[in-house]
Amino acid sequence: MDGASRVSLARSGVGIGIRKGGPRPDIGTPDAFKRTLLSTKSISWAKEGQSGIYFAGLLERIGIAEQMKPKVVPAATGTEVGKLVASGQVELGVILVNELMAAPGVEVLGPLPPELQNYTVFHAGVGVARRTRRRQRR
């Protein structure tokens, strides 16, 4: 990639999704967010995605990781999280806000509170072809 061509295209924060039309618990402050997580019956996030890795660490940081373990429904991808939320198999889904917005049957409850938020920045750039020597056949 030509480093000079690199540009930031978008930035997306971590958000909480709910089933369309479902209850809208308060996640507006760190304390309200923590109370909502502790009172939820089930939650899912993409274990290997950037938002999921961040969220698992956040649960440790705010001191509720052990309490949340029995409520977690594992998901491999953000798409799977959306399907679990839309079907009602989990109450809350945690993925990037842009993924929540695109998930059928899911609505964005909101982003994480600003004090707890993490952003993923998407970049693009122009690829540079590497010249290779071709062997000529005789």
Short mmCIF file of N, CA and C in Angstrom, two decimals:
data_model
loop_
_atom_site.label_atom_id
_atom_site.label_comp_id
_atom_site.label_asym_id
_atom_site.label_seq_id
_atom_site.Cartn_x
_atom_site.Cartn_y
_atom_site.Cartn_z
N MET A 1 0.85 -1.16 0.00
CA MET A 1 0.00 0.00 0.00
C MET A 1 0.90 1.23 0.00
N ASP A 2 0.49 2.20 -0.77
CA ASP A 2 1.19 3.48 -0.79
C ASP A 2 0.77 4.24 0.46
N GLY A 3 1.69 4.39 1.40
CA GLY A 3 1.38 5.04 2.68
C GLY A 3 0.83 6.44 2.53
N ALA A 4 1.26 7.15 1.50
CA ALA A 4 0.78 8.52 1.29
C ALA A 4 -0.69 8.56 0.87
N SER A 5 -1.22 7.43 0.40
CA SER A 5 -2.60 7.40 -0.06
C SER A 5 -3.59 7.01 1.04
N ARG A 6 -3.07 6.65 2.20
CA ARG A 6 -3.95 6.17 3.29
C ARG A 6 -4.87 7.29 3.78
N VAL A 7 -6.17 6.97 3.85
CA VAL A 7 -7.16 7.91 4.36
C VAL A 7 -8.10 7.19 5.32
N SER A 8 -8.60 7.91 6.29
CA SER A 8 -9.61 7.38 7.19
C SER A 8 -10.97 7.55 6.53
N LEU A 9 -11.70 6.45 6.40
CA LEU A 9 -13.01 6.48 5.76
C LEU A 9 -14.15 6.63 6.75
N ALA A 10 -14.04 5.96 7.89
CA ALA A 10 -15.13 5.97 8.85
C ALA A 10 -14.60 5.60 10.23
N ARG A 11 -15.37 5.98 11.24
CA ARG A 11 -15.06 5.63 12.63
C ARG A 11 -16.35 5.16 13.26
N SER A 12 -16.29 4.02 13.92
CA SER A 12 -17.49 3.48 14.54
C SER A 12 -17.20 3.09 15.98
N GLY A 13 -18.11 3.44 16.86
CA GLY A 13 -17.98 3.08 18.26
C GLY A 13 -18.72 1.79 18.58
N VAL A 14 -18.48 1.28 19.75
CA VAL A 14 -19.15 0.08 20.22
C VAL A 14 -20.54 0.47 20.70
N GLY A 15 -21.53 -0.33 20.33
CA GLY A 15 -22.90 -0.04 20.71
C GLY A 15 -23.62 -1.25 21.27
N ILE A 16 -24.78 -0.97 21.82
CA ILE A 16 -25.66 -2.01 22.37
C ILE A 16 -26.90 -2.07 21.50
N GLY A 17 -27.25 -3.28 21.08
CA GLY A 17 -28.45 -3.47 20.28
C GLY A 17 -29.50 -4.25 21.05
N ILE A 18 -30.75 -3.96 20.72
CA ILE A 18 -31.89 -4.66 21.31
C ILE A 18 -32.79 -5.15 20.18
N ARG A 19 -33.67 -6.08 20.50
CA ARG A 19 -34.66 -6.53 19.52
C ARG A 19 -35.58 -5.36 19.19
N LYS A 20 -35.88 -5.20 17.91
CA LYS A 20 -36.73 -4.10 17.46
C LYS A 20 -38.02 -4.06 18.28
N GLY A 21 -38.29 -2.89 18.87
CA GLY A 21 -39.50 -2.71 19.67
C GLY A 21 -39.37 -3.19 21.11
N GLY A 22 -38.21 -3.70 21.48
CA GLY A 22 -38.02 -4.23 22.84
C GLY A 22 -37.82 -3.14 23.88
N PRO A 23 -37.75 -3.54 25.14
CA PRO A 23 -37.51 -2.59 26.23
C PRO A 23 -36.19 -1.84 26.01
N ARG A 24 -36.14 -0.58 26.44
CA ARG A 24 -34.97 0.27 26.23
C ARG A 24 -34.35 0.64 27.58
N PRO A 25 -33.54 -0.25 28.16
CA PRO A 25 -32.91 0.07 29.44
C PRO A 25 -31.92 1.22 29.30
N ASP A 26 -31.61 1.84 30.41
CA ASP A 26 -30.70 2.99 30.45
C ASP A 26 -29.25 2.54 30.36
N ILE A 27 -28.51 3.09 29.39
CA ILE A 27 -27.07 2.82 29.29
C ILE A 27 -26.30 4.14 29.16
N GLY A 28 -26.94 5.25 29.53
CA GLY A 28 -26.39 6.58 29.27
C GLY A 28 -25.20 6.99 30.11
N THR A 29 -25.02 6.38 31.26
CA THR A 29 -23.88 6.71 32.12
C THR A 29 -23.18 5.40 32.48
N PRO A 30 -21.93 5.47 32.92
CA PRO A 30 -21.26 4.23 33.33
C PRO A 30 -22.02 3.46 34.41
N ASP A 31 -22.59 4.15 35.39
CA ASP A 31 -23.33 3.45 36.44
C ASP A 31 -24.61 2.80 35.91
N ALA A 32 -25.35 3.55 35.07
CA ALA A 32 -26.58 3.00 34.48
C ALA A 32 -26.24 1.82 33.57
N PHE A 33 -25.18 1.93 32.80
CA PHE A 33 -24.73 0.87 31.91
C PHE A 33 -24.42 -0.40 32.72
N LYS A 34 -23.69 -0.24 33.80
CA LYS A 34 -23.33 -1.37 34.65
C LYS A 34 -24.58 -2.02 35.25
N ARG A 35 -25.52 -1.20 35.74
CA ARG A 35 -26.78 -1.74 36.30
C ARG A 35 -27.55 -2.52 35.24
N THR A 36 -27.61 -1.98 34.03
CA THR A 36 -28.32 -2.65 32.94
C THR A 36 -27.67 -3.99 32.64
N LEU A 37 -26.36 -4.03 32.55
CA LEU A 37 -25.67 -5.29 32.28
C LEU A 37 -25.93 -6.31 33.38
N LEU A 38 -25.87 -5.87 34.61
CA LEU A 38 -26.08 -6.80 35.73
C LEU A 38 -27.53 -7.31 35.79
N SER A 39 -28.47 -6.52 35.29
CA SER A 39 -29.88 -6.94 35.36
C SER A 39 -30.33 -7.71 34.11
N THR A 40 -29.54 -7.71 33.05
CA THR A 40 -29.94 -8.42 31.84
C THR A 40 -29.86 -9.93 32.06
N LYS A 41 -30.71 -10.65 31.35
CA LYS A 41 -30.71 -12.11 31.45
C LYS A 41 -29.71 -12.74 30.49
N SER A 42 -29.45 -12.06 29.34
CA SER A 42 -28.56 -12.64 28.34
C SER A 42 -27.93 -11.54 27.48
N ILE A 43 -26.73 -11.83 26.99
CA ILE A 43 -25.98 -10.87 26.20
C ILE A 43 -25.05 -11.64 25.26
N SER A 44 -24.75 -11.02 24.13
CA SER A 44 -23.84 -11.65 23.18
C SER A 44 -22.95 -10.59 22.55
N TRP A 45 -21.75 -11.01 22.18
CA TRP A 45 -20.84 -10.17 21.39
C TRP A 45 -19.96 -11.09 20.58
N ALA A 46 -19.38 -10.56 19.52
CA ALA A 46 -18.51 -11.34 18.64
C ALA A 46 -17.17 -11.52 19.34
N LYS A 47 -16.89 -12.74 19.74
CA LYS A 47 -15.69 -13.03 20.53
C LYS A 47 -14.38 -12.63 19.85
N GLU A 48 -14.33 -12.73 18.54
CA GLU A 48 -13.07 -12.48 17.84
C GLU A 48 -13.01 -11.12 17.17
N GLY A 49 -14.08 -10.37 17.18
CA GLY A 49 -14.09 -9.05 16.56
C GLY A 49 -13.47 -8.02 17.49
N GLN A 50 -13.06 -6.90 16.92
CA GLN A 50 -12.44 -5.83 17.70
C GLN A 50 -13.35 -5.36 18.83
N SER A 51 -14.64 -5.18 18.53
CA SER A 51 -15.56 -4.70 19.57
C SER A 51 -15.73 -5.74 20.68
N GLY A 52 -15.76 -7.01 20.32
CA GLY A 52 -15.92 -8.07 21.32
C GLY A 52 -14.71 -8.20 22.23
N ILE A 53 -13.53 -8.09 21.65
CA ILE A 53 -12.30 -8.15 22.44
C ILE A 53 -12.27 -6.97 23.42
N TYR A 54 -12.62 -5.80 22.91
CA TYR A 54 -12.66 -4.62 23.78
C TYR A 54 -13.69 -4.79 24.90
N PHE A 55 -14.90 -5.28 24.53
CA PHE A 55 -15.98 -5.40 25.50
C PHE A 55 -15.64 -6.39 26.61
N ALA A 56 -15.02 -7.51 26.27
CA ALA A 56 -14.62 -8.48 27.29
C ALA A 56 -13.64 -7.84 28.28
N GLY A 57 -12.72 -7.05 27.77
CA GLY A 57 -11.79 -6.34 28.65
C GLY A 57 -12.48 -5.27 29.48
N LEU A 58 -13.49 -4.63 28.90
CA LEU A 58 -14.25 -3.61 29.62
C LEU A 58 -14.98 -4.22 30.82
N LEU A 59 -15.55 -5.40 30.64
CA LEU A 59 -16.23 -6.07 31.74
C LEU A 59 -15.26 -6.33 32.89
N GLU A 60 -14.05 -6.72 32.55
CA GLU A 60 -12.99 -6.90 33.58
C GLU A 60 -12.72 -5.57 34.27
N ARG A 61 -12.54 -4.54 33.47
CA ARG A 61 -12.18 -3.21 33.99
C ARG A 61 -13.24 -2.65 34.94
N ILE A 62 -14.52 -2.89 34.64
CA ILE A 62 -15.57 -2.35 35.52
C ILE A 62 -15.97 -3.35 36.62
N GLY A 63 -15.28 -4.48 36.65
CA GLY A 63 -15.42 -5.41 37.78
C GLY A 63 -16.61 -6.34 37.76
N ILE A 64 -17.18 -6.62 36.58
CA ILE A 64 -18.36 -7.50 36.56
C ILE A 64 -18.19 -8.71 35.63
N ALA A 65 -16.99 -8.98 35.19
CA ALA A 65 -16.77 -10.07 34.24
C ALA A 65 -17.27 -11.41 34.77
N GLU A 66 -16.99 -11.74 36.00
CA GLU A 66 -17.42 -13.02 36.57
C GLU A 66 -18.94 -13.11 36.67
N GLN A 67 -19.59 -12.01 37.04
CA GLN A 67 -21.04 -12.00 37.17
C GLN A 67 -21.73 -12.14 35.80
N MET A 68 -21.05 -11.71 34.75
CA MET A 68 -21.64 -11.74 33.41
C MET A 68 -21.48 -13.10 32.73
N LYS A 69 -20.51 -13.90 33.14
CA LYS A 69 -20.22 -15.18 32.46
C LYS A 69 -21.44 -16.06 32.24
N PRO A 70 -22.32 -16.25 33.23
CA PRO A 70 -23.48 -17.13 33.00
C PRO A 70 -24.50 -16.57 32.01
N LYS A 71 -24.42 -15.28 31.70
CA LYS A 71 -25.39 -14.62 30.82
C LYS A 71 -24.95 -14.59 29.36
N VAL A 72 -23.70 -14.94 29.11
CA VAL A 72 -23.12 -14.78 27.78
C VAL A 72 -23.52 -15.92 26.85
N VAL A 73 -24.02 -15.53 25.68
CA VAL A 73 -24.30 -16.47 24.60
C VAL A 73 -23.23 -16.19 23.54
N PRO A 74 -22.28 -17.11 23.39
CA PRO A 74 -21.16 -16.85 22.47
C PRO A 74 -21.61 -16.68 21.02
N ALA A 75 -20.91 -15.80 20.31
CA ALA A 75 -21.14 -15.61 18.88
C ALA A 75 -19.79 -15.43 18.21
N ALA A 76 -19.69 -15.92 17.00
CA ALA A 76 -18.43 -15.82 16.27
C ALA A 76 -18.31 -14.51 15.50
N THR A 77 -19.44 -13.97 15.04
CA THR A 77 -19.41 -12.78 14.19
C THR A 77 -20.48 -11.78 14.62
N GLY A 78 -20.33 -10.55 14.13
CA GLY A 78 -21.35 -9.54 14.38
C GLY A 78 -22.68 -9.91 13.78
N THR A 79 -22.67 -10.55 12.62
CA THR A 79 -23.91 -10.99 11.99
C THR A 79 -24.65 -11.98 12.88
N GLU A 80 -23.90 -12.89 13.49
CA GLU A 80 -24.50 -13.86 14.40
C GLU A 80 -25.08 -13.16 15.63
N VAL A 81 -24.40 -12.15 16.14
CA VAL A 81 -24.92 -11.38 17.28
C VAL A 81 -26.27 -10.77 16.89
N GLY A 82 -26.33 -10.15 15.72
CA GLY A 82 -27.58 -9.55 15.25
C GLY A 82 -28.71 -10.55 15.18
N LYS A 83 -28.43 -11.74 14.67
CA LYS A 83 -29.46 -12.78 14.57
C LYS A 83 -29.94 -13.23 15.95
N LEU A 84 -29.02 -13.35 16.91
CA LEU A 84 -29.40 -13.74 18.27
C LEU A 84 -30.31 -12.69 18.91
N VAL A 85 -29.99 -11.42 18.69
CA VAL A 85 -30.81 -10.33 19.24
C VAL A 85 -32.17 -10.30 18.55
N ALA A 86 -32.19 -10.32 17.24
CA ALA A 86 -33.44 -10.22 16.48
C ALA A 86 -34.39 -11.36 16.80
N SER A 87 -33.85 -12.55 17.05
CA SER A 87 -34.69 -13.71 17.35
C SER A 87 -35.17 -13.75 18.80
N GLY A 88 -34.62 -12.86 19.64
CA GLY A 88 -34.98 -12.85 21.05
C GLY A 88 -34.20 -13.84 21.89
N GLN A 89 -33.21 -14.50 21.29
CA GLN A 89 -32.40 -15.45 22.07
C GLN A 89 -31.51 -14.74 23.10
N VAL A 90 -31.18 -13.48 22.84
CA VAL A 90 -30.46 -12.67 23.82
C VAL A 90 -31.14 -11.30 23.91
N GLU A 91 -31.03 -10.70 25.08
CA GLU A 91 -31.63 -9.38 25.29
C GLU A 91 -30.78 -8.27 24.70
N LEU A 92 -29.46 -8.38 24.86
CA LEU A 92 -28.55 -7.33 24.42
C LEU A 92 -27.47 -7.90 23.52
N GLY A 93 -27.11 -7.15 22.50
CA GLY A 93 -26.01 -7.51 21.62
C GLY A 93 -25.01 -6.38 21.59
N VAL A 94 -23.74 -6.73 21.60
CA VAL A 94 -22.68 -5.72 21.62
C VAL A 94 -21.80 -5.91 20.38
N ILE A 95 -21.87 -4.95 19.48
CA ILE A 95 -21.02 -4.91 18.29
C ILE A 95 -20.86 -3.45 17.88
N LEU A 96 -20.11 -3.20 16.83
CA LEU A 96 -19.97 -1.83 16.35
C LEU A 96 -21.33 -1.27 15.94
N VAL A 97 -21.53 0.02 16.20
CA VAL A 97 -22.82 0.66 15.91
C VAL A 97 -23.21 0.48 14.44
N ASN A 98 -22.26 0.60 13.52
CA ASN A 98 -22.60 0.45 12.11
C ASN A 98 -23.12 -0.96 11.80
N GLU A 99 -22.63 -1.97 12.50
CA GLU A 99 -23.13 -3.34 12.31
C GLU A 99 -24.54 -3.47 12.88
N LEU A 100 -24.78 -2.85 14.04
CA LEU A 100 -26.12 -2.88 14.64
C LEU A 100 -27.14 -2.25 13.70
N MET A 101 -26.75 -1.13 13.09
CA MET A 101 -27.66 -0.41 12.21
C MET A 101 -28.07 -1.25 10.99
N ALA A 102 -27.21 -2.16 10.58
CA ALA A 102 -27.48 -2.97 9.40
C ALA A 102 -28.14 -4.31 9.72
N ALA A 103 -28.29 -4.63 10.99
CA ALA A 103 -28.83 -5.94 11.38
C ALA A 103 -30.36 -5.93 11.34
N PRO A 104 -30.97 -6.76 10.51
CA PRO A 104 -32.43 -6.82 10.44
C PRO A 104 -33.04 -7.24 11.78
N GLY A 105 -34.10 -6.54 12.18
CA GLY A 105 -34.81 -6.88 13.41
C GLY A 105 -34.14 -6.36 14.68
N VAL A 106 -33.09 -5.56 14.51
CA VAL A 106 -32.34 -5.03 15.65
C VAL A 106 -32.39 -3.51 15.60
N GLU A 107 -32.49 -2.89 16.77
CA GLU A 107 -32.35 -1.44 16.81
C GLU A 107 -31.24 -1.07 17.78
N VAL A 108 -30.62 0.05 17.50
CA VAL A 108 -29.52 0.53 18.32
C VAL A 108 -30.09 1.13 19.60
N LEU A 109 -29.76 0.54 20.74
CA LEU A 109 -30.14 1.14 22.01
C LEU A 109 -29.30 2.38 22.23
N GLY A 110 -28.03 2.28 21.88
CA GLY A 110 -27.14 3.44 21.97
C GLY A 110 -25.69 3.00 22.00
N PRO A 111 -24.80 3.98 21.88
CA PRO A 111 -23.38 3.68 22.02
C PRO A 111 -23.03 3.50 23.49
N LEU A 112 -21.87 2.93 23.77
CA LEU A 112 -21.41 2.88 25.15
C LEU A 112 -21.28 4.30 25.67
N PRO A 113 -21.39 4.50 26.98
CA PRO A 113 -21.17 5.84 27.53
C PRO A 113 -19.79 6.36 27.11
N PRO A 114 -19.67 7.67 26.88
CA PRO A 114 -18.40 8.23 26.39
C PRO A 114 -17.17 7.81 27.21
N GLU A 115 -17.32 7.70 28.51
CA GLU A 115 -16.18 7.34 29.37
C GLU A 115 -15.71 5.91 29.15
N LEU A 116 -16.55 5.09 28.55
CA LEU A 116 -16.24 3.67 28.34
C LEU A 116 -16.06 3.32 26.87
N GLN A 117 -16.26 4.28 25.99
CA GLN A 117 -16.29 4.03 24.55
C GLN A 117 -14.93 3.70 23.95
N ASN A 118 -14.96 2.95 22.88
CA ASN A 118 -13.77 2.62 22.09
C ASN A 118 -14.18 2.70 20.63
N TYR A 119 -13.30 3.24 19.80
CA TYR A 119 -13.62 3.42 18.38
C TYR A 119 -12.72 2.56 17.50
N THR A 120 -13.31 2.08 16.43
CA THR A 120 -12.57 1.40 15.37
C THR A 120 -12.58 2.33 14.17
N VAL A 121 -11.41 2.59 13.61
CA VAL A 121 -11.30 3.46 12.44
C VAL A 121 -11.02 2.59 11.22
N PHE A 122 -11.76 2.84 10.17
CA PHE A 122 -11.60 2.10 8.92
C PHE A 122 -10.82 2.96 7.94
N HIS A 123 -9.76 2.37 7.37
CA HIS A 123 -8.88 3.09 6.45
C HIS A 123 -8.90 2.44 5.08
N ALA A 124 -8.48 3.22 4.09
CA ALA A 124 -8.30 2.71 2.73
C ALA A 124 -7.04 3.34 2.15
N GLY A 125 -6.53 2.71 1.13
CA GLY A 125 -5.35 3.25 0.46
C GLY A 125 -5.19 2.59 -0.90
N VAL A 126 -4.29 3.12 -1.66
CA VAL A 126 -4.02 2.61 -3.00
C VAL A 126 -2.96 1.52 -2.92
N GLY A 127 -3.27 0.39 -3.51
CA GLY A 127 -2.31 -0.70 -3.53
C GLY A 127 -1.18 -0.40 -4.50
N VAL A 128 -0.02 -0.92 -4.18
CA VAL A 128 1.15 -0.73 -5.03
C VAL A 128 1.57 -2.10 -5.55
N ALA A 129 1.62 -2.22 -6.85
CA ALA A 129 2.02 -3.49 -7.45
C ALA A 129 3.53 -3.66 -7.30
N ARG A 130 3.91 -4.83 -6.95
CA ARG A 130 5.33 -5.14 -6.82
C ARG A 130 5.80 -5.71 -8.15
N ARG A 131 6.86 -5.16 -8.62
CA ARG A 131 7.40 -5.65 -9.89
C ARG A 131 8.18 -6.93 -9.66
N THR A 132 7.91 -7.88 -10.47
CA THR A 132 8.65 -9.14 -10.38
C THR A 132 9.34 -9.40 -11.70
N ARG A 133 10.45 -10.05 -11.62
CA ARG A 133 11.16 -10.43 -12.85
C ARG A 133 10.53 -11.67 -13.43
N ARG A 134 10.30 -11.63 -14.68
CA ARG A 134 9.76 -12.80 -15.37
C ARG A 134 10.89 -13.52 -16.06
N ARG A 135 10.87 -14.78 -15.92
CA ARG A 135 11.87 -15.61 -16.63
C ARG A 135 11.38 -15.83 -18.04
N GLN A 136 12.24 -15.62 -18.94
CA GLN A 136 11.86 -15.85 -20.33
C GLN A 136 12.10 -17.30 -20.67
N ARG A 137 11.21 -17.84 -21.41
CA ARG A 137 11.36 -19.22 -21.89
C ARG A 137 12.18 -19.22 -23.17
N ARG A 138 12.96 -20.23 -23.33
CA ARG A 138 13.76 -20.35 -24.56
C ARG A 138 13.29 -21.49 -25.36
#
